[in-house]
XYZ file of C-alpha atoms in Angstrom:
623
model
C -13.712 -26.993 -10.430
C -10.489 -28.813 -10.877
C -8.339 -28.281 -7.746
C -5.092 -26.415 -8.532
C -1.686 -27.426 -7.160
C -0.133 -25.818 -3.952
C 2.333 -23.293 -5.051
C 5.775 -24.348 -4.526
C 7.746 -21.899 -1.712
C 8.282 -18.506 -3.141
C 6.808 -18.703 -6.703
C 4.556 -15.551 -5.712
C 7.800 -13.790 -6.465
C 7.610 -14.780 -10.051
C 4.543 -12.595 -10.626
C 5.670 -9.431 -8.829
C 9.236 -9.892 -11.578
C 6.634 -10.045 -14.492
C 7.043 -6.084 -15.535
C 5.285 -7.204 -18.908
C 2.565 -10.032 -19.605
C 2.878 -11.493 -22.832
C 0.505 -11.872 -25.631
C -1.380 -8.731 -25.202
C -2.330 -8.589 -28.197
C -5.813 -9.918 -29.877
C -6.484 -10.950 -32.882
C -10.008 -9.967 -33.373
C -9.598 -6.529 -31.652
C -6.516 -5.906 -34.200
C -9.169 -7.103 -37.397
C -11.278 -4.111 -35.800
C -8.824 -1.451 -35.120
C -8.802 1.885 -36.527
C -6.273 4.165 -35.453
C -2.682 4.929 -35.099
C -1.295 0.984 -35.349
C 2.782 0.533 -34.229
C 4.158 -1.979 -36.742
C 7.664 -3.596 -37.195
C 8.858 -0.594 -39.457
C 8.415 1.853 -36.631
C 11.210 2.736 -34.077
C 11.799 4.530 -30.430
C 13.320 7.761 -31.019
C 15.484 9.046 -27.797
C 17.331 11.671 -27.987
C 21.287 12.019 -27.719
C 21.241 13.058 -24.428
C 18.822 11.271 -22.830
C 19.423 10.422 -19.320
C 19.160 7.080 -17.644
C 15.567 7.529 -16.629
C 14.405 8.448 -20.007
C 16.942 5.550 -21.702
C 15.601 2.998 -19.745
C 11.962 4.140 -20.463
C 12.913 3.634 -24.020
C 13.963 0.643 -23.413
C 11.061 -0.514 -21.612
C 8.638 0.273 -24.431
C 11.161 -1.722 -26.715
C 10.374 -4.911 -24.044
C 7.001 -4.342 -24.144
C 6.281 -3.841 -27.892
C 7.888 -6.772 -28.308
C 6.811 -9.366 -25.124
C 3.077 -8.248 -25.459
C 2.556 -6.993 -28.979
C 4.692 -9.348 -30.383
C 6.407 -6.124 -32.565
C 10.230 -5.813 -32.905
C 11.335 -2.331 -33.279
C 14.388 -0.741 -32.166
C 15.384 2.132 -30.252
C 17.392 4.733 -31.900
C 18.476 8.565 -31.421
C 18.217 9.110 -35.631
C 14.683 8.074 -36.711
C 15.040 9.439 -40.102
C 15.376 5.735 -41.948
C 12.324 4.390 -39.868
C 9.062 4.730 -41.762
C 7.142 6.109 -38.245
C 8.136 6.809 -34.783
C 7.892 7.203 -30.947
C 9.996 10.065 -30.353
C 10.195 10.683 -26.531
C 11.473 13.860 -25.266
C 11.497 16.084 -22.374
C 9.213 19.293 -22.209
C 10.106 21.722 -19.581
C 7.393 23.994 -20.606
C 4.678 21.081 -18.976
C 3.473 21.548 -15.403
C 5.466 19.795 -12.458
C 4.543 15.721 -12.760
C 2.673 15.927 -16.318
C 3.249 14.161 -19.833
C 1.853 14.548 -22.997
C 1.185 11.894 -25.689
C 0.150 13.045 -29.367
C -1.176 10.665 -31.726
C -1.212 11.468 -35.730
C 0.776 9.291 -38.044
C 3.263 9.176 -35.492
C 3.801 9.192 -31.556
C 4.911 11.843 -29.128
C 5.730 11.274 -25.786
C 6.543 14.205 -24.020
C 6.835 14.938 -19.853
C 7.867 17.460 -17.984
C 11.249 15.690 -16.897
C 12.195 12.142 -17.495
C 10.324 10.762 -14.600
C 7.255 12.394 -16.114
C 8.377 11.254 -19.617
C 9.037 7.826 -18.569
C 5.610 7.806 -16.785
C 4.356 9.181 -19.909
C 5.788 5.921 -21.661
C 3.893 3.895 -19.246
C 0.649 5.141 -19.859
C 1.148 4.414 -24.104
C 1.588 0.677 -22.454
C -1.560 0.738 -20.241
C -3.750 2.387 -23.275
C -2.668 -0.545 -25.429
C -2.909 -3.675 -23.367
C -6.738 -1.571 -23.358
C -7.198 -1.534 -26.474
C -5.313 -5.067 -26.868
C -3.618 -3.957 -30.022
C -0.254 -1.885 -30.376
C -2.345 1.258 -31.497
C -3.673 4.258 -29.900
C -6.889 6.604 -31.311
C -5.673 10.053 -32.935
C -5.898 12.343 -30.535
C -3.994 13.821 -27.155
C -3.372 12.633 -23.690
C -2.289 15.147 -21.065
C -2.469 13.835 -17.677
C -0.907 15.231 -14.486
C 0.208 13.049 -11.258
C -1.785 14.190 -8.478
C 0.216 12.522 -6.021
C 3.939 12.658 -5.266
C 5.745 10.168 -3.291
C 3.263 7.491 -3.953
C 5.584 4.819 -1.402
C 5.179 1.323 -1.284
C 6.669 -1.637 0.325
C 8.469 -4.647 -1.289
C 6.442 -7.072 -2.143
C 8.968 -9.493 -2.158
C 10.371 -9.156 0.935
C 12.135 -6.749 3.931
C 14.419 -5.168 1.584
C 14.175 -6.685 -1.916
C 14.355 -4.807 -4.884
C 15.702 -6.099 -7.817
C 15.369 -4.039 -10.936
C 12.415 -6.062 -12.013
C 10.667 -5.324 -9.315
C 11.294 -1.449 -9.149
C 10.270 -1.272 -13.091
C 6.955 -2.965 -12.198
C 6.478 -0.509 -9.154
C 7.019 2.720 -11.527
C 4.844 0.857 -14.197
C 2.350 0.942 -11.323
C 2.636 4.216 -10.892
C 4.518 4.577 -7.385
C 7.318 6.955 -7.449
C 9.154 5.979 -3.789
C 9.893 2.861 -1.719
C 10.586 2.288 1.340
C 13.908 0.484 2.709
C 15.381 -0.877 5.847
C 18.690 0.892 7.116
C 18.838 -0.261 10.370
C 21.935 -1.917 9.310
C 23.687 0.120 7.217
C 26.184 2.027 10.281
C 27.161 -1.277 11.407
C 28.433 -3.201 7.988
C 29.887 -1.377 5.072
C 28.079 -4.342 3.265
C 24.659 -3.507 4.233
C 25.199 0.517 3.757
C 26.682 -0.178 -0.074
C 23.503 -2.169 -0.285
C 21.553 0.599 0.292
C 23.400 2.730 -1.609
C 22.614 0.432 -4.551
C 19.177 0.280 -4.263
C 19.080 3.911 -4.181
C 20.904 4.261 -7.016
C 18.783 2.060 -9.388
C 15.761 3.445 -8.050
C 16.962 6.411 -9.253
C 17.165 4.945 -12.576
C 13.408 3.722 -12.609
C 12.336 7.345 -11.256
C 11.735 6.169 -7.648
C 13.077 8.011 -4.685
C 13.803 5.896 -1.321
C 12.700 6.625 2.173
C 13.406 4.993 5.287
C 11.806 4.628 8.716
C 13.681 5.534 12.088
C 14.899 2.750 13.986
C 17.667 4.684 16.400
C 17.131 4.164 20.259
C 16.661 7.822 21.586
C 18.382 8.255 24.478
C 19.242 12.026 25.263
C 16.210 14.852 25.543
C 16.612 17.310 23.179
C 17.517 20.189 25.973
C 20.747 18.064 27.104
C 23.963 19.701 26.406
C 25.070 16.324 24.751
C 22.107 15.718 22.443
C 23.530 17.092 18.802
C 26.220 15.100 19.742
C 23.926 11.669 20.148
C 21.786 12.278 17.682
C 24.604 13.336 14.809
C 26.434 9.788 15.546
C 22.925 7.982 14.226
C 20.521 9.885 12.203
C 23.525 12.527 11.201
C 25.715 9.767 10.201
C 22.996 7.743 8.249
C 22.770 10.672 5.879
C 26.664 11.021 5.762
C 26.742 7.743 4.537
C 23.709 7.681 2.485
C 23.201 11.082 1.530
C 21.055 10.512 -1.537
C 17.874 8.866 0.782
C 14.714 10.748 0.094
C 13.340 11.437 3.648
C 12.697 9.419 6.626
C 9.636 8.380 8.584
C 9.412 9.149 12.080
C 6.521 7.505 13.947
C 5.823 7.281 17.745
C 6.486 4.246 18.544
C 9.483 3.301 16.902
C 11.130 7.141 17.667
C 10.323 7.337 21.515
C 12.343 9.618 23.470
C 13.027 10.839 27.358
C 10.364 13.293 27.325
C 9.954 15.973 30.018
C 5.967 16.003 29.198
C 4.571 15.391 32.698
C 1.525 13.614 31.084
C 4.055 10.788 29.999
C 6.301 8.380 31.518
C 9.465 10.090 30.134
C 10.188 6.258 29.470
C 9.614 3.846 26.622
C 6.744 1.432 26.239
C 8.376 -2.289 27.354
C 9.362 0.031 30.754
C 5.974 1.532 30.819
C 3.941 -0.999 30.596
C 2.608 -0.930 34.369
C 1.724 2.863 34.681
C -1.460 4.331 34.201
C 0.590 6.863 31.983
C 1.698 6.298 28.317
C 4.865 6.188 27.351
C 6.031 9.169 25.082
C 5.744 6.845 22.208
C 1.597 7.105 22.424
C 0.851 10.698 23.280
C 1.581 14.012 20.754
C 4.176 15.062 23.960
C 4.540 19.097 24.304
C 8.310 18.448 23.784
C 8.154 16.551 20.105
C 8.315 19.661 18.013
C 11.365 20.462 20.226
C 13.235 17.051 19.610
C 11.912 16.771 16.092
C 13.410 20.419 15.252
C 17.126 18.963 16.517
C 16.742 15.663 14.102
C 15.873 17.545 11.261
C 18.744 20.154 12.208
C 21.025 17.531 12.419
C 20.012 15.446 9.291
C 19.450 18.825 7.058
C 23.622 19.635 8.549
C 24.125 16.233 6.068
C 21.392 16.298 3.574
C 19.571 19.407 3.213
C 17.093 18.557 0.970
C 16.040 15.300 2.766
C 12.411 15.278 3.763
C 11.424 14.638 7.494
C 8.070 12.828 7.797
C 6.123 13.205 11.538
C 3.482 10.130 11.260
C 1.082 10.541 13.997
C -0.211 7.434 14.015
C 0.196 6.232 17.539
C -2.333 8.882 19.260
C -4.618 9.255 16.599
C -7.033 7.366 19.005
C -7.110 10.647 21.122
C -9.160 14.087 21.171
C -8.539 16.336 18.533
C -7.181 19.212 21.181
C -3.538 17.282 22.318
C -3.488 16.294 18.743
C -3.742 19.616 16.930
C -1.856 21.923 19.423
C 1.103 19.434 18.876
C 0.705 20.253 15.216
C 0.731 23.918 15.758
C 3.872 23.968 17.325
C 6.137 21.738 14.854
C 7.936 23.453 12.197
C 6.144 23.636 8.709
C 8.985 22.371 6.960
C 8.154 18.833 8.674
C 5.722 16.410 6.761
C 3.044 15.531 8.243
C 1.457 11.915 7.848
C -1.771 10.427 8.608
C -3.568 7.289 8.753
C -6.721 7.555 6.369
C -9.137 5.373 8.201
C -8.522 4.872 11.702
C -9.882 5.897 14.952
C -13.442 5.892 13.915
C -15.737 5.193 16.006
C -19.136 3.751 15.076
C -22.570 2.741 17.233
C -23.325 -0.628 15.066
C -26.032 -1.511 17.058
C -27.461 -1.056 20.913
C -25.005 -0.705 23.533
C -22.648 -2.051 21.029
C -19.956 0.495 19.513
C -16.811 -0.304 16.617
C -13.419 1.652 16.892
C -12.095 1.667 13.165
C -8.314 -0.329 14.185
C -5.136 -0.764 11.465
C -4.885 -0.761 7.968
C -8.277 -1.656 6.472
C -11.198 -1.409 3.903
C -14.071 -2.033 6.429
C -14.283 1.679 6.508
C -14.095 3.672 3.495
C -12.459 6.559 5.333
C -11.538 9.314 6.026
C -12.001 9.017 9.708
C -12.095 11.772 11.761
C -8.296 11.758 13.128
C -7.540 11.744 9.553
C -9.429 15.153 8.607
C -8.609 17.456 11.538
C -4.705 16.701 10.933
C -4.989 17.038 7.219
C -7.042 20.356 8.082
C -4.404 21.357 10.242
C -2.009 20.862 7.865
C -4.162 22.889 5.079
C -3.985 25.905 7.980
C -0.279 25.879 8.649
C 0.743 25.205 4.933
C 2.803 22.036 5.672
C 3.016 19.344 3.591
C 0.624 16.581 3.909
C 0.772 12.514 3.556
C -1.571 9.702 4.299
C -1.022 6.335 4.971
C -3.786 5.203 2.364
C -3.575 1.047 1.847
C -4.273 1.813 -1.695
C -1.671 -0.561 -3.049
C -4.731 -3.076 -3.082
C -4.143 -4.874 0.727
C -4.712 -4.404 4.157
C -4.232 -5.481 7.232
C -7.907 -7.162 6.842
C -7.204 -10.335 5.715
C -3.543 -10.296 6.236
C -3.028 -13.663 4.089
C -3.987 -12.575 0.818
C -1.445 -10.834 -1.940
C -4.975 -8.036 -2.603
C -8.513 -7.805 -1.472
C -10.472 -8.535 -4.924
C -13.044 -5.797 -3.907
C -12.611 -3.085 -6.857
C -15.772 -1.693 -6.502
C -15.000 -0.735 -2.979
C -11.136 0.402 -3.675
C -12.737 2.810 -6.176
C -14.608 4.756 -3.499
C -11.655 4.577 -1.186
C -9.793 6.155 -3.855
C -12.120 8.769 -4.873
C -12.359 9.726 -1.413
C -8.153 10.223 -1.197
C -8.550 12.741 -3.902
C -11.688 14.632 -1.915
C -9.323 14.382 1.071
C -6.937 16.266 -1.437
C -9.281 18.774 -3.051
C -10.986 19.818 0.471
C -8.109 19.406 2.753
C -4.635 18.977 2.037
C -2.667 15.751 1.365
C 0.896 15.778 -1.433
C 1.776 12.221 -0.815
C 0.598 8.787 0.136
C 1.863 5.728 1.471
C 0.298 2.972 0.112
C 1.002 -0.142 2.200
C 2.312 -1.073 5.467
C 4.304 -4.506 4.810
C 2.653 -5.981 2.529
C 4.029 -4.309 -0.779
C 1.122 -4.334 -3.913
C 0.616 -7.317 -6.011
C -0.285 -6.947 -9.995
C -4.052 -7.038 -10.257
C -6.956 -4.748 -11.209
C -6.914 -2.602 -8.232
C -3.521 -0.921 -8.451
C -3.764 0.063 -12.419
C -7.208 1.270 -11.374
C -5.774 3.764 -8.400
C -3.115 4.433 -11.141
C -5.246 5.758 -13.363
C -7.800 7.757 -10.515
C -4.534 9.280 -8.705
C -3.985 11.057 -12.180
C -5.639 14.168 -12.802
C -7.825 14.598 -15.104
C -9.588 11.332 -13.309
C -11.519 9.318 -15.958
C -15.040 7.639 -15.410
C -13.727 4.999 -13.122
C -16.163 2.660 -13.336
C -16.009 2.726 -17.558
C -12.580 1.863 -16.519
C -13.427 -1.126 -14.468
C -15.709 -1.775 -17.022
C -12.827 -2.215 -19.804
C -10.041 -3.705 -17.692
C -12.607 -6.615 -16.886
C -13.871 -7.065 -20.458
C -9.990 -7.318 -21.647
C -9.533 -9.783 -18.465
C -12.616 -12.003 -18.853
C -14.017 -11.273 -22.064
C -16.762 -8.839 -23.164
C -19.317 -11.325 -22.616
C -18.765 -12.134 -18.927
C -18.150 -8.874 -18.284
C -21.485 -7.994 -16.432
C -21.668 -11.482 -14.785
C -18.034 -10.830 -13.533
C -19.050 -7.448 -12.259
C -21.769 -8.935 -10.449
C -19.765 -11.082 -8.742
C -17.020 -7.925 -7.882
C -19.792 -6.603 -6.655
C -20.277 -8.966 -4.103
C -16.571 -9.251 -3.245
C -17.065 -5.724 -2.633
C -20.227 -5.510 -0.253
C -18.161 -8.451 1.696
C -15.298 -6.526 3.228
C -18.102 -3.910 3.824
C -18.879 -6.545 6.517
C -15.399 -7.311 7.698
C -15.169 -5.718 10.904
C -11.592 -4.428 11.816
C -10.859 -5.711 14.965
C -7.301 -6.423 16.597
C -8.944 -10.308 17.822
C -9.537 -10.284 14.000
C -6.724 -8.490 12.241
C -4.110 -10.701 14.285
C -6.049 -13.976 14.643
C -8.047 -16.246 12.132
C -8.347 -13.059 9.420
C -4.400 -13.315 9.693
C -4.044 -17.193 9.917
C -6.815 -18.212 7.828
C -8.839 -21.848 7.891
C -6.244 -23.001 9.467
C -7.149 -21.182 12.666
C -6.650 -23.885 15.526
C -10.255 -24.086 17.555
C -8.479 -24.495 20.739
C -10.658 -25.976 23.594
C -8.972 -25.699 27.026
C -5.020 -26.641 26.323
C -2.929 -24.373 23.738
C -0.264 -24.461 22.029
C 2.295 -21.444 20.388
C 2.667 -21.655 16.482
C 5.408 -23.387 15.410
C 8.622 -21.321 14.690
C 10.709 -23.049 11.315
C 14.215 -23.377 10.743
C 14.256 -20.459 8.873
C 11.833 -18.079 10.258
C 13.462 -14.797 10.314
C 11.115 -13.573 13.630
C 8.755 -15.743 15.691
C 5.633 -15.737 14.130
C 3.268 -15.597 17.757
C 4.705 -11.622 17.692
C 2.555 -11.098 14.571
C -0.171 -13.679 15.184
C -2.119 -14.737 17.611
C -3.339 -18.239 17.815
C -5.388 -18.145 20.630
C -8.165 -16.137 20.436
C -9.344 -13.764 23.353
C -12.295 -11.655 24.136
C -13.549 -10.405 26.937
C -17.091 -12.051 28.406
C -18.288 -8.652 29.065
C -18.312 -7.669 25.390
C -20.734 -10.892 24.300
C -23.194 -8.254 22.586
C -19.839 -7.419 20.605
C -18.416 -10.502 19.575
C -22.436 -11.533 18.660
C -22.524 -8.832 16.254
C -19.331 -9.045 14.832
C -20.625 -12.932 14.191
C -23.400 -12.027 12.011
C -21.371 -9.460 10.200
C -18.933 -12.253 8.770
C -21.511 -14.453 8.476
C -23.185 -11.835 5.758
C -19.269 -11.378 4.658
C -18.604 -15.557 4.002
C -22.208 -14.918 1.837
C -21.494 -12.509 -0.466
C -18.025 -13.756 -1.153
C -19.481 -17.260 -1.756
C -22.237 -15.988 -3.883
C -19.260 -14.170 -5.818
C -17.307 -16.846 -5.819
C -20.160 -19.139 -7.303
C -20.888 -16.689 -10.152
C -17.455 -16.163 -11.128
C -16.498 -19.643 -11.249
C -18.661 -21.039 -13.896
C -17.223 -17.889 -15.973
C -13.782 -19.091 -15.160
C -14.585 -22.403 -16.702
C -15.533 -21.071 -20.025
C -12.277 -18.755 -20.900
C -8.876 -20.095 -22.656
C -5.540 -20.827 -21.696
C -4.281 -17.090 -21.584
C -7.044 -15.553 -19.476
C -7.768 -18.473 -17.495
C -4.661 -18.378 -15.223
C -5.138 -15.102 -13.656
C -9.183 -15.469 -13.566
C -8.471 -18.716 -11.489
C -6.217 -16.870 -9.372
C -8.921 -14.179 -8.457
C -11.115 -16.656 -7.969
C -8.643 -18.685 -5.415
C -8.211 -15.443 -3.265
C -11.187 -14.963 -3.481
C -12.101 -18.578 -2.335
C -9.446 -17.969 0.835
C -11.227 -15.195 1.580
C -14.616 -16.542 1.930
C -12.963 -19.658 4.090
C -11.321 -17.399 6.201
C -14.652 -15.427 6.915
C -16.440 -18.506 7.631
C -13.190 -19.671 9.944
C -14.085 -16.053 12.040
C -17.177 -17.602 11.999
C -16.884 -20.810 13.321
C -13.932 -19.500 16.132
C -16.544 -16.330 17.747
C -19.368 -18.913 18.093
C -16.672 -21.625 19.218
C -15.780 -18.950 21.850
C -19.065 -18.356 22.886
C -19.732 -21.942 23.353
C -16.652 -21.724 25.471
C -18.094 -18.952 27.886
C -21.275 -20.982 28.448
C -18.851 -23.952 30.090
C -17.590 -21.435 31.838
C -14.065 -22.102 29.459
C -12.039 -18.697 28.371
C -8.059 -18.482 27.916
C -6.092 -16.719 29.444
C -7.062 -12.917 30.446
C -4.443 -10.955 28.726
C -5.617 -8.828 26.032
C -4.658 -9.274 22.130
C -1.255 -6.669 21.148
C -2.794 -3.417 20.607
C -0.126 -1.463 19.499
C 0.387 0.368 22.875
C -3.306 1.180 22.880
């Protein structure tokens, strides 16, 4: 295959700003149709009083009638002179989170509240660029969201959200985002620019949350604590009082702890004693100090949600774990990672510990289901950091993991996690934001309840994409994708070296040398990545297996990648584009595999010359 061009800087962005592809429609599949067809003599009915939510839904569907379906029709609040219409409207009467389409000779799109409306709207859109025609089968859709905040990152960047990008994130089905404030107390600027995004978030139906980032400097039981603690958090929700909730996770909300099992210090200070810092241990004292932030920020915002993620000792025995959780107050969210912490005996003497943020497990792991258990028991609210955006932390140089076959069993196992335990809300990415591909309108449609036959789903989404006759030959090849990152072992030497760097992994020999740090690089880039890879020589059995499991991963993605690409080749202009880009990740992906390759047996080589780097261990988060 013809080589593509390097992207110039940036011009991912211009995908994640699409909120509509054009030229949905086919003209073979509209020959065919029989149904309820939208034509240029309809309009969008909205009523009077619409609000802003529900006015720019209706204005969306305008867009998108006319970008994709190539129909012009207007939106109106009188439909009388119109020949048919979409009439939108608000139904209190619906459950919490639910709309209702009805399809006779007109259109009815009905939620429970704008949000649900809007989302309602949506899911005419997704039904369509199905079908690949602007019509819909008589009939009734009633669909509830199972799932409420669905939070995401920017995809874009720390921060950025232009309205483009928050319609294509409530298109996608996310309600919430996340946003830096660490700013916002020291410039009026950067608070009004919070402000702002939280007021056209609003708009799109997306709430914002934040993540703690105050130094915590007093214990709770000092006579001065309110005092400290209402001059940050207090103050943040003074100034931004229409934030959602904020995320509180150990090591970013460490505190002077008077647990004797702790340092009472923070990590950086802690880093010589045998004890962990507060930071990495469920302390006897956090209900105690979490009870005063939520005091404080509730004395500002009462309805503001405070989230407890517990990510940072999920590594230890359920008993420190859950008697933390039965002493914090029940009108804290808890939060979860899905997959960590498990531990696995992959072959003799050789045992796995499940690490960050990936897909190599399915999940849940164990530290996920006694604290979403626990949760069940006390009644609190329950989240889960998920990575169902579509990326992890696996191969942390790819905008998704083209895998859908394995994203649909991670997502069918979030809603068991749901129906046997307990989990409300998820948080679906760490960083990396989503990127428009299958795998995101496929959890979009399984986080809705009813949940249709997935895979008929994935069946229909690639027959639009690649055309019903490749469709089994490009399932074959998903397939394959899919049994891949079934071999892609989440390791930190992994998740922060060559699965981060990709090919371009240096194969150091004896000399080293730091990555290079731009003119413009916001942070230095050796905090994130590591370029020279470590392992310890008594864990050769280890690194030996973990060889032969990306070998068997760089196989199946290059037998994928071989089937798909002589399907590429065949389609036109319009699908082409994005079936070259799967087929590029998917490319990356199988070179990066073989890099892991290449540097563990480079390694080993090393070992036998008696070579190794130096003897400090890879970042582990504390652990």
């Amino acid at each position: 295959m013809k080589k593509s061009h390097a992207e110039s800087l940036y011009s991912f962005r211009r995908a994640l700003l699409q909120v509509h592809k054009p030229g949905r429609l086919r003209q073979a599949a509209l020959e065919d149709f029989r149904g309820t067809r939208v034509a240029d003599a309809w309009c969008i009915a909205c009523p009077k009083d619409a609000g802003v939510v529900l006015r720019h839904a209706a204005e969306d569907l305008r867009e998108y009638f006319a970008v994709s379906m190539g129909v012009d029709i207007p939106v109106v609040t009188d439909p009388a002179p119109y020949a048919q219409a979409i009439r939108l409207a608000v139904d209190a009467a619906l459950p919490p989170r639910t709309f209702r389409i009805h399809i006779r000779e007109g259109i009815a799109v009905a939620g429970a509240d704008e949000r649900a409306a809007a989302q309602g709207c949506y899911a005419l859109e997704d039904e369509m660029n199905l079908n690949e025609v602007p019509g819909l089968a008589p009939g009734e859709i009633v669909r509830t969201a199972r799932f409420s905040p669905r939070m995401i990152h920017s995809g874009l960047g720390p921060g950025m959200y232009p309205d483009e990008h928050l319609r294509a994130i409530a298109h996608a089905g996310m309600d919430a985002i996340i946003v830096d404030t660490s700013a916002a107390l020291a410039s009026p600027d950067a608070c009004h620019a919070v402000n702002d995004v939280i007021r056209r978030a609003a708009s799109f139906g997306i709430d914002v949350y934040t993540f703690s980032f105050f130094k915590n400097e007093r214990h709770p039981s000092d006579p001065d604590a309110w005092a400290h603690y209402d001059a940050m958090h207090g103050r943040l929700f003074e100034r931004c009082p229409d934030l959602k909730g904020i995320i509180f996770v150990g090591e970013s909300c460490e505190f002077p702890s008077h647990d004797p099992r702790t340092t009472g210090r923070d990590y950086h200070s802690s880093k010589d004693d045998v004890k962990p810092s507060p930071g990495w241990f469920p302390c006897d004292d956090y209900p105690e100090f979490i009870s005063l932030l939520r005091d404080v920020i509730h004395s500002h915002s009462p309805g503001a949600e405070i989230v407890f993620w517990s990510y940072n000792w999920g590594f230890l025995d359920a008993g420190p774990r859950l008697k933390l959780i039965e002493k914090l107050p029940t009108d804290v969210v808890l939060m979860a990672t899905f997959e960590m912490f498990e531990e696995f005996d992959v072959a003799p003497g050789v045992a796995e510990t499940c690490t960050d943020y990936t897909l190599w497990s399915i999940g849940p792991g164990p530290y996920f289901a006694s604290e979403s258990e626990a949760a069940r028991k006390r009644g609190m609210k329950m989240y889960g950091m998920t990575n169902t955006g579509g990326n992890t932390w696996d191969i942390g140089v790819v905008p998704y993991l083209p895998a859908p076959q394995a994203w649909l069993k991670r997502f069918r196992a979030v809603v068991e996690a749901q129906e046997d335990w307990r989990l409300d809300g998820l948080m679906e990415s760490h960083t990396y934001g989503y990127w428009p591909s299958m795998i995101p309108e496929l959890a979009k449609q399984a986080f809705f309840e009813p949940m249709p036959d997935m895979d008929a789903l994935l069946l229909r989404i690639v027959a639009r994409d690649f055309g019903v006759r490749n469709a089994e030959n490009v399932l074959r090849a998903l397939r394959c994708f899919s049994e891949g990152v079934s071999h892609c072992v989440s390791t930190n030497q992994e998740q922060y070296g060559p699965c981060r760097i990709g090919p371009a992994y240096p194969l150091f020999f004896e000399r080293t040398e730091p990555i290079p740090i731009g003119p413009q690089s916001i942070r230095d880039p050796n905090g994130t990545c590591v370029p020279v890879y470590r392992y310890s020589h008594d864990q050769a059995a280890k690194l030996l297996w973990e060889t032969e499991e990306y070998a068997k991963m760089t196989t199946c993605f290059q037998e994928g990648c071989d089937m798909l690409e002589p399907v590429v080749k065949t389609l036109e202009a319009d699908r082409r584009a994005n079936a070259e880009e799967l087929l590029g990740v998917a490319r990356f992906i199988e070179n990066t595999a073989r890099t892991t390759v290449h540097v563990k047996r480079w390694h080993a080589l090393k070992w036998k010359l008696g070579i190794s780097p130096d003897p400090y261990p890879v970042w582990v988060g504390g652990r």
